[in-house]
Amino acid sequence: MTQARIPSDWHPASWQTRDAAQQPNYSDQGRLEAVVGQLSQLPPLVTSWEVEALKEHLAAAQRGEAFLLQGGDCAENLDECTSDNIVQKLKILLQMSLVMLIGQRKPIIRVGRMAGQYAKPRSADYETRDGQSLPSYRGDLINRSGFTAADREPDPEIMLRAYGRAALTLNFVRSLIDGGFADLHHPENWDLDFVGESATAAEYHELVKSVSNSLDFFEAITGEPMHRTHRVEFYASHEGLHLPYEQAQTRFLPHRRRWYNLTTHFPWVGMRTADLSGAHVEYFRGIANPVAVKIGTGMSDEHLQALLHVLNPHNEPGRLTLITRFGAKHIDEHLPRVIRAVRATGSSVLWVCDPMHGNTETTAEGYKTRRFDNILAELRAAARIHQEQGGCLGGVHLELTGENVTECVGGARGLKESDLARAYKSQVDPRLNYEQAMEIAMLIAGRLGVDA
């Protein structure tokens, strides 16, 4: 694998010389610097061995030999770092990956939007209610959701609490996986409490039964256990939005001669922070992690081509993922041109579809929601267009939960706008619930409606 060189004009704080979008205004810079100093002395959350292993898997997905499943909460809540919540998130991703593995017949790369997805970009710096304006809620890494001056004051000490919650989450996930929770011999361990109510439950359990029978048959014939089915690899990701937090855990590793962001395996750049001259692109260009960039309708071909050069100048396999989020109405107009623009540079990238963010709308009652039919339509269109362009869709990026929420309308149970109030829990963006997420997995297992 190509080993990229370290940028000679880069260090973890060089982003501070650039304009930094979507950053809070801390009133006490001394406290901020003290917290960043404390974080920099704490053990890393992930290791470079894990990061490099993920990069190899992503390189395989670029070649069409694997498929990326990236999913989780739109924004994690620090108070919801409980064993039940973590298990539910892991269960739904394991169930989805099993279904997709059977249908795709290739390895599934499992990446959770978790253990760090604590900050969210905002469209406005201030929120006004009943004539009072306060700083916007930017996620639990920055401030608090309550609408008081104290809640909305950016507090650097929260970063220490977030680091602790991320460490607890990753430690529990690793313990579950190492203890055999993800063993394909016992997928019944992954059933959620309400799985029996799902319209997809019967089909899912038939798939589980076929996998168990196949494993038993293979082991009976060979007399050897299939060791690799006892555990899976699982990786964490989040948007690298809050740069002081990312900087604090960025380490130079002499044995690799490279800088790594060790808060997560796989950080991404959002659409609002992909400015070529901005602080986020400056930070991301120097770390050795695989990185992703969200691509929307507003990104020109020229801007995208320049980003490829800055973020992956040596065309390192597995380094760069492009997550497209155009919306069902606009994907046919924009995805073909974007594919052609990337191809013109000779760059190798992993193409991933985010069918969530481009399909967000607000109901008359003020609920942000997404229509399941639009989500499916964008996924199908992405698979078709990549095939027409001579390539392949290499992954999917979803906001989802293992909970039985009512945040997106449609799906097998036919949720309507009037159902949203029943179990709408998200503080930021609407997520697929268990049933809807499994429907997506079934769709992907069926090749997304694209002829084989």
XYZ file of C-alpha atoms in Angstrom:
452
model
C 0.000 0.000 0.000
C 1.244 3.472 -0.882
C 2.661 5.301 2.129
C 1.825 9.003 1.984
C 4.455 11.497 3.074
C 3.997 13.852 6.025
C 3.209 17.431 4.958
C 6.280 19.413 5.980
C 4.240 22.583 6.618
C 1.653 20.973 8.916
C 1.194 20.355 12.634
C -1.944 19.601 14.710
C -2.530 23.285 15.539
C -1.806 24.735 12.084
C -5.565 24.962 11.495
C -5.613 27.840 13.983
C -4.094 30.112 11.323
C -7.188 29.640 9.127
C -10.804 30.721 9.374
C -12.627 28.041 11.364
C -16.321 27.628 10.571
C -18.872 26.155 12.974
C -16.734 26.705 16.082
C -18.185 27.976 19.382
C -17.061 31.212 20.974
C -15.447 30.284 24.297
C -15.399 33.197 26.710
C -12.330 31.927 28.596
C -9.520 30.928 26.234
C -7.318 29.991 29.167
C -9.775 27.320 30.313
C -10.051 26.028 26.745
C -6.282 25.676 26.431
C -6.100 23.943 29.817
C -8.707 21.379 28.781
C -6.993 20.723 25.449
C -3.765 20.207 27.403
C -5.451 17.693 29.712
C -6.971 15.789 26.799
C -3.623 15.585 25.059
C -2.195 13.701 28.049
C -4.976 11.108 28.266
C -4.653 7.687 26.584
C -5.822 7.573 22.968
C -9.295 6.237 22.264
C -8.225 4.151 19.257
C -4.912 2.765 17.987
C -3.004 3.274 14.771
C -3.187 -0.494 14.142
C -6.972 -0.274 14.083
C -6.864 2.833 11.883
C -4.543 1.194 9.359
C -6.633 -1.998 9.319
C -9.726 0.054 8.491
C -7.843 1.839 5.727
C -7.013 -1.515 4.147
C -10.665 -2.556 4.315
C -11.738 0.724 2.692
C -9.179 0.187 -0.057
C -10.796 -3.208 -0.684
C -14.197 -1.510 -0.906
C -12.739 0.905 -3.476
C -11.898 -2.141 -5.586
C -15.429 -3.516 -5.191
C -14.299 -6.279 -2.840
C -16.129 -5.053 0.284
C -19.065 -2.815 1.240
C -19.188 -0.100 3.915
C -22.085 0.109 6.377
C -21.736 3.334 8.350
C -24.570 4.222 10.694
C -25.700 5.533 14.039
C -27.196 8.537 15.787
C -27.308 11.958 14.173
C -25.883 13.306 17.455
C -24.991 11.299 20.554
C -26.259 12.415 23.932
C -23.799 12.132 26.818
C -26.588 11.181 29.232
C -27.530 8.231 27.009
C -24.188 6.455 27.382
C -25.795 3.356 28.908
C -25.208 -0.330 28.337
C -28.700 -0.769 26.845
C -28.247 2.042 24.324
C -24.820 0.834 23.241
C -26.050 -2.751 22.868
C -29.034 -1.593 20.798
C -26.783 0.340 18.415
C -24.457 -2.613 18.033
C -27.337 -5.045 17.534
C -28.959 -3.151 14.676
C -25.643 -2.709 12.832
C -24.805 -6.401 13.291
C -28.234 -7.443 12.043
C -28.008 -5.151 9.034
C -24.494 -6.311 8.195
C -25.517 -9.966 8.357
C -28.365 -9.411 5.898
C -26.102 -7.385 3.610
C -23.326 -9.979 3.828
C -25.689 -12.687 2.633
C -26.999 -10.579 -0.238
C -23.763 -8.896 -1.332
C -21.567 -11.969 -0.855
C -18.657 -9.764 0.135
C -17.244 -8.528 3.465
C -19.190 -5.772 5.208
C -17.147 -3.032 6.899
C -19.026 -2.054 10.057
C -18.529 1.558 11.163
C -20.637 3.190 13.854
C -21.432 6.894 14.105
C -20.607 6.620 17.781
C -18.113 7.310 20.585
C -17.558 10.863 19.376
C -20.565 12.084 17.371
C -21.186 14.743 19.998
C -20.963 17.948 17.922
C -23.300 19.144 15.174
C -23.088 22.039 12.692
C -25.762 24.693 12.944
C -27.288 26.882 10.258
C -27.307 29.913 12.598
C -25.106 30.998 15.492
C -28.104 32.035 17.582
C -31.552 30.653 18.313
C -34.453 32.939 19.224
C -37.485 31.955 21.292
C -40.129 34.332 22.561
C -37.887 37.275 21.800
C -34.826 35.874 23.603
C -31.711 35.023 21.567
C -29.132 32.539 22.847
C -26.230 30.675 21.244
C -27.410 27.680 19.229
C -27.136 24.211 20.684
C -24.108 22.662 18.962
C -24.208 19.222 20.498
C -23.253 17.801 23.870
C -19.544 18.321 23.180
C -20.068 22.101 23.187
C -23.058 23.171 25.281
C -26.425 21.934 26.528
C -29.806 21.712 24.829
C -31.809 23.550 27.533
C -32.796 27.060 26.548
C -31.104 29.105 29.286
C -28.033 31.311 29.157
C -26.127 28.859 31.358
C -27.086 25.869 29.174
C -26.050 27.532 25.952
C -22.731 28.923 27.198
C -19.947 26.897 25.484
C -18.093 25.021 28.221
C -14.669 23.486 27.444
C -14.917 21.174 30.474
C -17.607 19.208 28.615
C -14.905 17.886 26.293
C -13.419 15.924 29.192
C -16.793 14.363 29.938
C -17.284 13.549 26.260
C -13.867 11.892 26.108
C -14.860 9.751 29.099
C -18.158 8.732 27.517
C -16.411 7.877 24.247
C -13.874 5.747 26.114
C -16.631 3.920 28.007
C -18.538 3.289 24.777
C -15.549 1.910 22.885
C -14.441 -0.190 25.841
C -17.883 -1.790 26.145
C -18.138 -2.430 22.391
C -14.718 -4.067 22.347
C -15.615 -6.177 25.373
C -18.840 -7.351 23.758
C -17.110 -8.282 20.522
C -14.130 -9.956 22.176
C -16.513 -11.865 24.456
C -18.339 -13.442 21.524
C -21.398 -11.191 21.329
C -20.901 -10.895 17.555
C -20.502 -14.661 17.034
C -22.376 -15.654 13.869
C -23.197 -18.965 15.537
C -25.529 -17.101 17.903
C -27.153 -14.186 16.032
C -30.215 -14.607 18.238
C -28.208 -12.582 20.792
C -28.818 -9.545 18.591
C -32.623 -9.616 18.695
C -34.147 -6.407 19.989
C -37.109 -6.537 22.352
C -39.633 -5.496 19.729
C -38.194 -7.491 16.808
C -41.227 -9.789 16.814
C -43.466 -6.866 15.885
C -41.513 -6.062 12.740
C -42.827 -6.902 9.292
C -39.269 -7.926 8.338
C -38.809 -10.221 11.350
C -39.855 -13.430 9.604
C -37.577 -12.841 6.625
C -34.699 -11.878 8.885
C -35.032 -14.997 11.025
C -35.123 -17.186 7.906
C -31.823 -15.628 6.848
C -30.382 -16.196 10.325
C -31.480 -19.822 10.222
C -29.837 -20.335 6.825
C -26.556 -18.883 8.084
C -26.582 -21.056 11.214
C -27.345 -24.165 9.180
C -24.561 -23.360 6.712
C -22.026 -22.897 9.503
C -23.083 -26.149 11.159
C -22.824 -27.980 7.823
C -19.360 -26.604 7.044
C -18.006 -27.431 10.486
C -19.525 -30.915 10.401
C -17.926 -31.672 7.020
C -14.487 -30.216 7.783
C -14.333 -31.005 11.484
C -12.898 -27.520 11.997
C -14.529 -24.508 13.656
C -14.876 -21.330 11.628
C -12.915 -19.112 14.019
C -13.453 -15.898 12.084
C -17.200 -16.143 12.637
C -16.760 -15.731 16.419
C -15.942 -12.029 16.251
C -16.196 -9.116 13.857
C -14.212 -5.941 13.375
C -16.070 -2.813 14.370
C -14.909 0.766 13.906
C -15.997 4.193 15.152
C -16.491 7.415 13.215
C -17.671 10.958 13.748
C -17.675 14.316 12.016
C -14.394 16.034 12.860
C -16.194 19.289 13.530
C -14.878 20.617 16.843
C -11.211 21.171 16.065
C -9.850 21.715 19.607
C -11.141 18.248 20.564
C -9.651 16.657 17.439
C -6.325 18.449 17.902
C -5.988 17.331 21.513
C -5.753 13.637 20.618
C -3.662 14.004 17.463
C -0.387 12.167 18.036
C 2.830 11.689 16.074
C 3.783 8.011 16.136
C 7.505 7.568 15.533
C 7.194 3.926 14.447
C 4.865 5.011 11.640
C 6.371 8.454 11.081
C 2.897 9.947 10.718
C 0.288 11.936 12.665
C -2.949 10.196 13.671
C -6.224 11.506 15.057
C -6.762 8.954 17.821
C -10.212 10.131 18.921
C -11.716 7.945 16.191
C -10.858 5.616 13.348
C -12.669 7.463 10.577
C -13.426 11.216 10.806
C -15.273 13.092 8.089
C -15.564 16.682 6.828
C -19.090 18.055 6.556
C -20.437 20.186 3.713
C -20.373 23.341 5.831
C -16.665 22.991 6.623
C -15.179 21.821 3.298
C -13.723 25.251 2.454
C -10.378 24.737 0.697
C -8.794 27.592 2.606
C -10.574 26.806 5.855
C -9.393 25.311 9.121
C -11.027 21.901 8.734
C -9.443 21.014 5.412
C -6.131 22.262 6.790
C -6.449 19.943 9.787
C -7.608 16.918 7.809
C -4.838 17.093 5.226
C -2.211 16.273 7.846
C -3.653 13.225 9.617
C -3.022 9.665 8.439
C -6.535 8.363 9.182
C -8.843 7.446 6.354
C -11.086 10.481 5.929
C -14.385 11.217 4.224
C -15.983 14.333 2.750
C -19.709 14.985 2.438
C -20.586 16.108 -1.118
C -23.783 18.065 -1.861
C -25.364 19.881 -4.770
C -23.466 23.095 -4.024
C -19.991 21.622 -4.553
C -18.553 22.461 -7.956
C -16.400 20.074 -9.967
C -13.412 22.386 -9.561
C -13.787 22.569 -5.785
C -14.050 18.803 -5.522
C -11.004 18.231 -7.697
C -8.992 20.637 -5.570
C -10.111 18.822 -2.401
C -8.874 15.524 -3.846
C -5.463 17.046 -4.420
C -5.238 18.581 -0.946
C -6.579 15.626 1.033
C -5.005 12.776 -0.922
C -2.138 14.184 -3.003
C -0.399 10.798 -3.281
C -3.563 8.866 -4.178
C -3.172 6.539 -1.196
C -5.610 3.584 -1.393
C -8.309 3.661 1.266
C -7.471 7.221 2.275
C -10.421 9.148 0.844
C -14.157 8.436 0.862
C -16.730 10.664 -0.833
C -20.173 10.573 0.797
C -22.731 11.986 -1.635
C -25.939 13.518 -0.271
C -27.903 15.090 -3.116
C -31.495 14.110 -2.355
C -33.773 11.972 -4.488
C -34.810 14.955 -6.631
C -31.285 16.024 -7.533
C -29.105 12.911 -7.625
C -29.586 12.255 -11.346
C -28.431 15.791 -12.124
C -25.363 15.876 -9.869
C -23.935 12.407 -9.232
C -22.902 11.684 -12.873
C -21.010 14.973 -13.162
C -19.273 14.427 -9.822
C -18.181 10.927 -10.847
C -16.800 12.306 -14.117
C -14.982 15.105 -12.278
C -13.238 12.642 -9.960
C -12.402 10.269 -12.794
C -10.754 13.115 -14.703
C -8.199 13.476 -11.879
C -7.267 9.789 -11.832
C -8.026 9.672 -8.104
C -9.109 6.490 -6.345
C -11.976 7.128 -3.935
C -14.645 5.099 -2.175
C -18.129 6.153 -3.223
C -20.730 6.101 -0.436
C -24.359 7.256 -0.547
C -25.924 9.235 2.302
C -29.628 9.137 1.373
C -30.692 10.892 4.576
C -29.508 14.504 4.619
C -30.608 15.527 1.133
C -34.140 14.350 1.867
C -34.842 16.257 5.082
C -38.040 18.302 5.301
C -40.109 19.983 8.011
C -43.774 19.252 8.638
C -46.423 21.874 9.309
C -46.169 20.934 13.003
C -42.448 21.737 13.000
C -41.030 18.188 13.014
C -37.947 17.548 10.899
C -38.505 14.281 9.069
C -37.465 12.202 6.061
C -39.708 10.192 3.780
C -38.689 6.572 3.506
C -39.625 6.424 -0.176
C -37.204 9.271 -0.926
C -34.432 7.519 1.003
C -34.973 4.343 -1.019
C -35.182 6.312 -4.250
C -31.830 7.997 -3.689
C -30.141 4.708 -2.787
C -31.488 2.979 -5.883
C -30.504 5.912 -8.074
C -26.982 5.951 -6.646
C -26.484 2.245 -7.383
C -27.865 2.653 -10.899
C -25.797 5.724 -11.755
C -22.549 4.211 -10.513
C -23.255 1.139 -12.614
C -24.048 3.282 -15.667
C -20.788 5.172 -15.139
C -18.795 1.942 -15.065
C -18.187 1.849 -11.314
C -19.960 0.670 -8.194
C -21.529 2.048 -5.054
C -19.176 1.074 -2.234
C -21.169 1.881 0.864
C -24.063 3.554 2.631
C -24.073 6.210 5.376
C -27.227 6.282 7.520
C -28.620 8.015 10.564
C -30.402 5.239 12.429
C -31.152 3.835 15.833
C -31.996 0.470 17.340
C -34.874 2.151 19.155
C -38.490 1.957 18.061
C -38.733 5.699 17.319
C -41.097 7.522 14.973
C -38.938 10.136 13.241
C -39.012 9.192 9.539
C -42.346 8.682 7.775
C -43.156 5.654 5.640
C -41.641 2.182 5.741
C -43.303 -1.193 6.280
C -45.544 0.085 9.076
C -46.602 3.088 7.005
C -45.756 5.792 9.546
C -47.545 9.062 8.826
C -46.788 12.633 9.838
C -49.420 12.283 12.546
C -47.367 9.426 14.066
C -44.193 11.486 14.540
C -45.178 12.876 17.936
C -45.642 9.369 19.363
C -41.920 8.564 19.780
C -39.865 11.430 18.354
C -36.688 11.477 20.477
C -33.953 13.038 18.348
C -32.704 16.477 19.408
C -31.265 17.202 15.983
C -32.064 15.124 12.871
C -34.594 12.316 12.266
C -33.298 8.728 12.260
C -34.461 5.484 10.733
C -35.980 3.205 13.338
C -35.277 -0.512 13.646
C -37.814 -1.628 11.033
C -36.848 1.014 8.514
C -33.125 0.299 8.944
C -33.713 -3.417 8.351
C -35.718 -2.601 5.226
C -32.717 -0.669 3.930
C -30.486 -3.666 4.661
C -32.883 -5.966 2.806
C -32.839 -3.584 -0.139
C -29.040 -3.506 -0.237
C -28.954 -7.296 0.079
C -31.117 -7.386 -3.058
C -28.522 -5.335 -4.961
C -30.478 -2.099 -4.517
C -32.826 -2.942 -7.340
C -29.943 -2.927 -9.892
C -29.735 -5.892 -12.220
C -26.896 -8.270 -11.336
